[in-house]
Every structure is written in C-alpha cells, then in structure tokens.
PDB file of C-alpha atoms in Angstrom:
ATOM      1  CA  MET A   1       0.000   0.000   0.000  1.00 44.00           C
ATOM      2  CA  LYS A   2       1.326   3.414  -0.955  1.00 46.00           C
ATOM      3  CA  LYS A   3       1.888   5.944   1.728  1.00 48.00           C
ATOM      4  CA  ALA A   4      -0.057   9.177   1.259  1.00 47.00           C
ATOM      5  CA  LYS A   5       2.171  12.153   0.535  1.00 51.00           C
ATOM      6  CA  ARG A   6       1.911  15.008   2.950  1.00 55.00           C
ATOM      7  CA  HIS A   7       1.854  18.437   1.454  1.00 52.00           C
ATOM      8  CA  PRO A   8       4.009  20.679   3.679  1.00 53.00           C
ATOM      9  CA  LEU A   9       2.285  23.919   2.613  1.00 47.00           C
ATOM     10  CA  LEU A  10      -1.160  22.538   3.495  1.00 50.00           C
ATOM     11  CA  ALA A  11       0.122  21.332   6.849  1.00 52.00           C
ATOM     12  CA  ARG A  12       1.565  24.792   7.615  1.00 51.00           C
ATOM     13  CA  LEU A  13      -1.669  26.528   6.579  1.00 52.00           C
ATOM     14  CA  ARG A  14      -3.752  24.187   8.732  1.00 56.00           C
ATOM     15  CA  ALA A  15      -1.447  24.832  11.695  1.00 65.00           C
ATOM     16  CA  ARG A  16      -2.042  28.603  11.379  1.00 90.00           C
ATOM     17  CA  LEU A  17      -5.724  28.274  12.250  1.00 96.00           C
ATOM     18  CA  GLU A  18      -7.132  26.627  15.339  1.00 96.00           C
ATOM     19  CA  LEU A  19     -10.916  26.325  15.137  1.00 97.00           C
ATOM     20  CA  THR A  20     -13.556  25.253  17.604  1.00 97.00           C
ATOM     21  CA  LEU A  21     -17.164  24.678  16.635  1.00 98.00           C
ATOM     22  CA  ASP A  22     -20.175  25.013  18.942  1.00 98.00           C
ATOM     23  CA  LEU A  23     -23.631  24.196  17.561  1.00 97.00           C
ATOM     24  CA  ARG A  24     -26.465  25.757  19.578  1.00 97.00           C
ATOM     25  CA  THR A  25     -29.264  25.269  17.104  1.00 97.00           C
ATOM     26  CA  ASP A  26     -31.587  22.538  15.960  1.00 95.00           C
ATOM     27  CA  ALA A  27     -31.335  23.629  12.314  1.00 96.00           C
ATOM     28  CA  ALA A  28     -31.617  20.623  10.025  1.00 95.00           C
ATOM     29  CA  ILE A  29     -28.983  21.714   7.514  1.00 97.00           C
ATOM     30  CA  LEU A  30     -25.664  23.048   8.767  1.00 98.00           C
ATOM     31  CA  PRO A  31     -22.282  23.424   7.085  1.00 98.00           C
ATOM     32  CA  GLU A  32     -19.851  20.547   7.460  1.00 97.00           C
ATOM     33  CA  PRO A  33     -16.782  21.254   9.599  1.00 97.00           C
ATOM     34  CA  ALA A  34     -14.620  20.883   6.467  1.00 97.00           C
ATOM     35  CA  LEU A  35     -16.500  23.733   4.742  1.00 98.00           C
ATOM     36  CA  ILE A  36     -16.146  25.898   7.841  1.00 98.00           C
ATOM     37  CA  ARG A  37     -12.396  25.247   7.985  1.00 98.00           C
ATOM     38  CA  ARG A  38     -11.917  25.877   4.247  1.00 98.00           C
ATOM     39  CA  ALA A  39     -13.806  29.181   4.327  1.00 98.00           C
ATOM     40  CA  CYS A  40     -12.066  30.450   7.454  1.00 98.00           C
ATOM     41  CA  GLN A  41      -8.654  29.347   6.222  1.00 97.00           C
ATOM     42  CA  ALA A  42      -9.196  30.995   2.838  1.00 98.00           C
ATOM     43  CA  ALA A  43      -9.996  34.326   4.518  1.00 97.00           C
ATOM     44  CA  LEU A  44      -6.935  34.264   6.766  1.00 96.00           C
ATOM     45  CA  GLN A  45      -4.568  36.965   5.541  1.00 93.00           C
ATOM     46  CA  ARG A  46      -0.853  36.235   5.108  1.00 91.00           C
ATOM     47  CA  GLN A  47       0.304  38.532   7.884  1.00 87.00           C
ATOM     48  CA  VAL A  48      -1.664  36.499  10.461  1.00 89.00           C
ATOM     49  CA  LYS A  49       0.752  33.836  11.660  1.00 88.00           C
ATOM     50  CA  LEU A  50      -1.676  32.106  14.019  1.00 92.00           C
ATOM     51  CA  ALA A  51      -5.400  32.449  14.675  1.00 94.00           C
ATOM     52  CA  GLN A  52      -7.644  30.870  17.276  1.00 95.00           C
ATOM     53  CA  VAL A  53     -11.278  31.246  16.296  1.00 97.00           C
ATOM     54  CA  SER A  54     -14.478  29.837  17.738  1.00 98.00           C
ATOM     55  CA  ILE A  55     -17.402  29.354  15.391  1.00 98.00           C
ATOM     56  CA  VAL A  56     -20.780  29.301  17.128  1.00 98.00           C
ATOM     57  CA  ILE A  57     -23.994  28.595  15.228  1.00 98.00           C
ATOM     58  CA  VAL A  58     -27.056  29.687  17.185  1.00 98.00           C
ATOM     59  CA  ASP A  59     -30.840  29.811  16.964  1.00 98.00           C
ATOM     60  CA  ALA A  60     -32.881  32.991  16.424  1.00 98.00           C
ATOM     61  CA  ALA A  61     -33.459  33.733  20.116  1.00 98.00           C
ATOM     62  CA  GLU A  62     -29.770  33.630  21.000  1.00 98.00           C
ATOM     63  CA  GLY A  63     -28.838  35.509  17.826  1.00 98.00           C
ATOM     64  CA  ARG A  64     -31.302  38.273  18.709  1.00 98.00           C
ATOM     65  CA  GLN A  65     -30.072  38.464  22.306  1.00 98.00           C
ATOM     66  CA  LEU A  66     -26.403  38.715  21.268  1.00 98.00           C
ATOM     67  CA  ASN A  67     -27.141  41.361  18.633  1.00 98.00           C
ATOM     68  CA  ASN A  68     -29.128  43.353  21.194  1.00 98.00           C
ATOM     69  CA  ASP A  69     -26.501  42.985  23.933  1.00 98.00           C
ATOM     70  CA  TYR A  70     -23.485  43.879  21.798  1.00 95.00           C
ATOM     71  CA  ARG A  71     -24.853  46.110  19.037  1.00 96.00           C
ATOM     72  CA  GLY A  72     -28.046  47.506  20.575  1.00 98.00           C
ATOM     73  CA  LYS A  73     -30.130  46.072  17.726  1.00 98.00           C
ATOM     74  CA  ASP A  74     -33.196  44.070  18.703  1.00 98.00           C
ATOM     75  CA  TYR A  75     -33.180  41.471  15.928  1.00 98.00           C
ATOM     76  CA  ALA A  76     -31.149  38.440  14.971  1.00 98.00           C
ATOM     77  CA  THR A  77     -28.496  39.086  12.321  1.00 98.00           C
ATOM     78  CA  ASN A  78     -26.627  36.682  10.069  1.00 98.00           C
ATOM     79  CA  VAL A  79     -23.100  36.914  11.526  1.00 98.00           C
ATOM     80  CA  LEU A  80     -21.506  38.644  14.486  1.00 98.00           C
ATOM     81  CA  SER A  81     -17.743  38.975  14.874  1.00 97.00           C
ATOM     82  CA  PHE A  82     -16.016  39.361  18.211  1.00 96.00           C
ATOM     83  CA  ALA A  83     -12.270  40.021  17.967  1.00 92.00           C
ATOM     84  CA  LEU A  84     -10.239  40.048  21.152  1.00 86.00           C
ATOM     85  CA  ASN A  85      -7.608  42.275  19.604  1.00 72.00           C
ATOM     86  CA  GLU A  86      -9.815  43.956  16.936  1.00 64.00           C
ATOM     87  CA  GLY A  87      -7.648  42.871  14.027  1.00 58.00           C
ATOM     88  CA  GLU A  88      -4.496  44.356  15.519  1.00 63.00           C
ATOM     89  CA  THR A  89      -1.466  42.098  15.464  1.00 62.00           C
ATOM     90  CA  VAL A  90       0.125  41.871  18.890  1.00 64.00           C
ATOM     91  CA  ALA A  91       3.689  40.554  18.723  1.00 65.00           C
ATOM     92  CA  GLY A  92       3.802  36.913  19.692  1.00 66.00           C
ATOM     93  CA  LEU A  93       0.052  36.554  20.154  1.00 77.00           C
ATOM     94  CA  PRO A  94      -2.402  34.860  17.815  1.00 88.00           C
ATOM     95  CA  LEU A  95      -5.491  36.502  16.404  1.00 89.00           C
ATOM     96  CA  PHE A  96      -8.287  35.550  18.799  1.00 93.00           C
ATOM     97  CA  GLY A  97     -11.964  35.813  17.970  1.00 96.00           C
ATOM     98  CA  ASP A  98     -15.444  34.375  17.834  1.00 97.00           C
ATOM     99  CA  LEU A  99     -17.861  34.242  14.926  1.00 98.00           C
ATOM    100  CA  VAL A 100     -21.532  33.724  15.713  1.00 98.00           C
ATOM    101  CA  LEU A 101     -23.802  32.709  12.848  1.00 98.00           C
ATOM    102  CA  CYS A 102     -27.562  32.618  13.281  1.00 98.00           C
ATOM    103  CA  ALA A 103     -28.799  29.564  11.377  1.00 98.00           C
ATOM    104  CA  PRO A 104     -32.421  30.702  10.819  1.00 98.00           C
ATOM    105  CA  VAL A 105     -31.281  34.094   9.475  1.00 98.00           C
ATOM    106  CA  VAL A 106     -28.687  32.502   7.180  1.00 98.00           C
ATOM    107  CA  GLU A 107     -31.320  30.064   5.855  1.00 98.00           C
ATOM    108  CA  LYS A 108     -33.896  32.830   5.323  1.00 98.00           C
ATOM    109  CA  GLU A 109     -31.417  35.092   3.516  1.00 98.00           C
ATOM    110  CA  ALA A 110     -30.214  32.271   1.264  1.00 98.00           C
ATOM    111  CA  ALA A 111     -33.817  31.453   0.293  1.00 97.00           C
ATOM    112  CA  GLU A 112     -34.782  35.122  -0.250  1.00 97.00           C
ATOM    113  CA  GLN A 113     -31.661  35.787  -2.336  1.00 96.00           C
ATOM    114  CA  ASN A 114     -31.968  32.492  -4.223  1.00 96.00           C
ATOM    115  CA  LYS A 115     -28.488  31.433  -3.078  1.00 97.00           C
ATOM    116  CA  ASP A 116     -27.149  28.006  -2.267  1.00 97.00           C
ATOM    117  CA  LEU A 117     -27.209  27.670   1.541  1.00 98.00           C
ATOM    118  CA  MET A 118     -23.619  26.397   1.791  1.00 98.00           C
ATOM    119  CA  ALA A 119     -22.387  29.182  -0.502  1.00 98.00           C
ATOM    120  CA  HIS A 120     -24.066  31.710   1.808  1.00 98.00           C
ATOM    121  CA  TYR A 121     -22.506  30.111   4.900  1.00 98.00           C
ATOM    122  CA  ALA A 122     -19.087  30.200   3.189  1.00 98.00           C
ATOM    123  CA  HIS A 123     -19.550  33.879   2.331  1.00 98.00           C
ATOM    124  CA  LEU A 124     -20.583  34.814   5.867  1.00 98.00           C
ATOM    125  CA  LEU A 125     -17.649  32.882   7.353  1.00 98.00           C
ATOM    126  CA  VAL A 126     -15.272  34.745   5.036  1.00 98.00           C
ATOM    127  CA  HIS A 127     -16.984  38.056   5.886  1.00 98.00           C
ATOM    128  CA  GLY A 128     -16.712  37.387   9.616  1.00 98.00           C
ATOM    129  CA  MET A 129     -13.075  36.281   9.394  1.00 97.00           C
ATOM    130  CA  LEU A 130     -12.198  39.496   7.576  1.00 97.00           C
ATOM    131  CA  HIS A 131     -13.887  41.495  10.351  1.00 96.00           C
ATOM    132  CA  LEU A 132     -11.767  39.653  12.921  1.00 95.00           C
ATOM    133  CA  GLN A 133      -8.697  40.815  10.999  1.00 93.00           C
ATOM    134  CA  GLY A 134      -9.719  44.472  11.084  1.00 91.00           C
ATOM    135  CA  PHE A 135     -11.628  44.838   7.807  1.00 94.00           C
ATOM    136  CA  ASP A 136     -14.773  46.946   7.982  1.00 92.00           C
ATOM    137  CA  HIS A 137     -17.498  48.353   5.758  1.00 92.00           C
ATOM    138  CA  GLU A 138     -18.593  51.500   7.568  1.00 90.00           C
ATOM    139  CA  GLU A 139     -17.298  53.825   4.840  1.00 92.00           C
ATOM    140  CA  ASP A 140     -18.021  53.349   1.114  1.00 94.00           C
ATOM    141  CA  ASP A 141     -14.358  52.837   0.170  1.00 94.00           C
ATOM    142  CA  GLU A 142     -13.916  50.282   2.987  1.00 94.00           C
ATOM    143  CA  ALA A 143     -17.072  48.467   1.877  1.00 95.00           C
ATOM    144  CA  GLU A 144     -15.907  48.303  -1.738  1.00 95.00           C
ATOM    145  CA  ALA A 145     -12.496  46.944  -0.750  1.00 96.00           C
ATOM    146  CA  MET A 146     -13.954  44.390   1.656  1.00 97.00           C
ATOM    147  CA  GLU A 147     -16.592  43.212  -0.839  1.00 97.00           C
ATOM    148  CA  ALA A 148     -13.959  42.855  -3.568  1.00 97.00           C
ATOM    149  CA  LEU A 149     -11.766  40.748  -1.284  1.00 98.00           C
ATOM    150  CA  GLU A 150     -14.734  38.640  -0.164  1.00 98.00           C
ATOM    151  CA  THR A 151     -15.674  38.026  -3.803  1.00 98.00           C
ATOM    152  CA  VAL A 152     -12.160  36.845  -4.693  1.00 98.00           C
ATOM    153  CA  ILE A 153     -12.027  34.501  -1.691  1.00 98.00           C
ATOM    154  CA  VAL A 154     -15.539  33.090  -2.161  1.00 98.00           C
ATOM    155  CA  LYS A 155     -14.925  32.485  -5.871  1.00 98.00           C
ATOM    156  CA  ARG A 156     -11.612  30.788  -5.035  1.00 98.00           C
ATOM    157  CA  LEU A 157     -13.649  28.453  -2.809  1.00 98.00           C
ATOM    158  CA  GLY A 158     -15.746  27.553  -5.860  1.00 97.00           C
ATOM    159  CA  TYR A 159     -18.861  29.579  -5.101  1.00 98.00           C
ATOM    160  CA  PRO A 160     -20.391  32.391  -7.171  1.00 97.00           C
ATOM    161  CA  ASP A 161     -19.869  36.087  -6.494  1.00 97.00           C
ATOM    162  CA  PRO A 162     -21.938  36.751  -3.343  1.00 96.00           C
ATOM    163  CA  TYR A 163     -22.647  40.328  -4.467  1.00 94.00           C
ATOM    164  CA  HIS A 164     -23.585  39.489  -8.064  1.00 84.00           C
ATOM    165  CA  GLU A 165     -27.269  40.357  -7.623  1.00 60.00           C
ATOM    166  CA  GLU A 166     -26.377  43.756  -6.187  1.00 48.00           C
ATOM    167  CA  GLN A 167     -24.266  44.599  -9.248  1.00 39.00           C
ATOM    168  CA  HIS A 168     -27.209  44.582 -11.692  1.00 33.00           C
TER     169      HIS A 168
END
C-alpha cells in the first residue's frame, strides 16, 4: 500500500488556524466542519501567523439576544464577529476571535436571495473572518475593498460572487 504524501504547505496553513465549533441550534442543515475550515482558512490573511477562532452557530433567540446585547439592535443578524484584539497584530500573540452565525437568518437570507445555503454560509464565514482581521465596511471605500476581497475569496472556494445580484 502506498503511503499518502503530505503536502508541507497545506500542513503549515492548517497549523495557522485553530478552530472550535459550537452548535447551539436545531437547524436541520448546517455546514460541514470541512466547509467551515476551508472558508475560514481561505480568509486568513498572510500577515496572520496564528489564529484561534471559535465558530458558534445559534438559533434565532440567542442571535437576537447577542445582537441586542453587543450592538443595541433588537433582531437576529446573520453573523456577528467578536475580535479580542480587533484585528491588531500583537507581537507573539495569535489573532483571537469568535464568529456567531444565526442559522435561521442565514437560511432565510439564502432562500430570499436564491443562493445556495452552503455558498451563503461560506460567504458569511469569510466576511466574519475578515472582520476579525480588522476589515470593515462602515465607509463606502472600505465596503468596496472588503466586498472585492470577499468576492475573490468566495470564488476561489468555488462559489459564485456573493454580491452578483447587487451589481445589476
């Protein structure tokens, strides 16, 4: 039996990202851990040497509570990003953060926008990971740059441009 070759670059990339996954929802269709890892890894920028990220997928009630507690908005949103060091690189320390995805909101948006559910999850994971690394979309120029980067990453993952409908 042949021994499988190990690809050193893939091993180094995998070692740069430590992920934990916490499912707090009874949603019937959730992304596989492999998709979560691929999307998060793809969004990790070169300058980040090590990242420790928790992915939490919640139900609508918890999503609403977290959005209200941390953003003062009384509704569940698709993804929330919590960065310990707000995208700033601290010498010798990894990037720490949490991404919270609200399964019912992600499902509803995918259906309303006629998008594949896993493609939408991948996009939101990429979006959240970029937030953890300091990207934002408060100003128009920031939004354009972030959306362009998200599009490149999501397409590299094999999914269509997540903003395609908005470009018509």
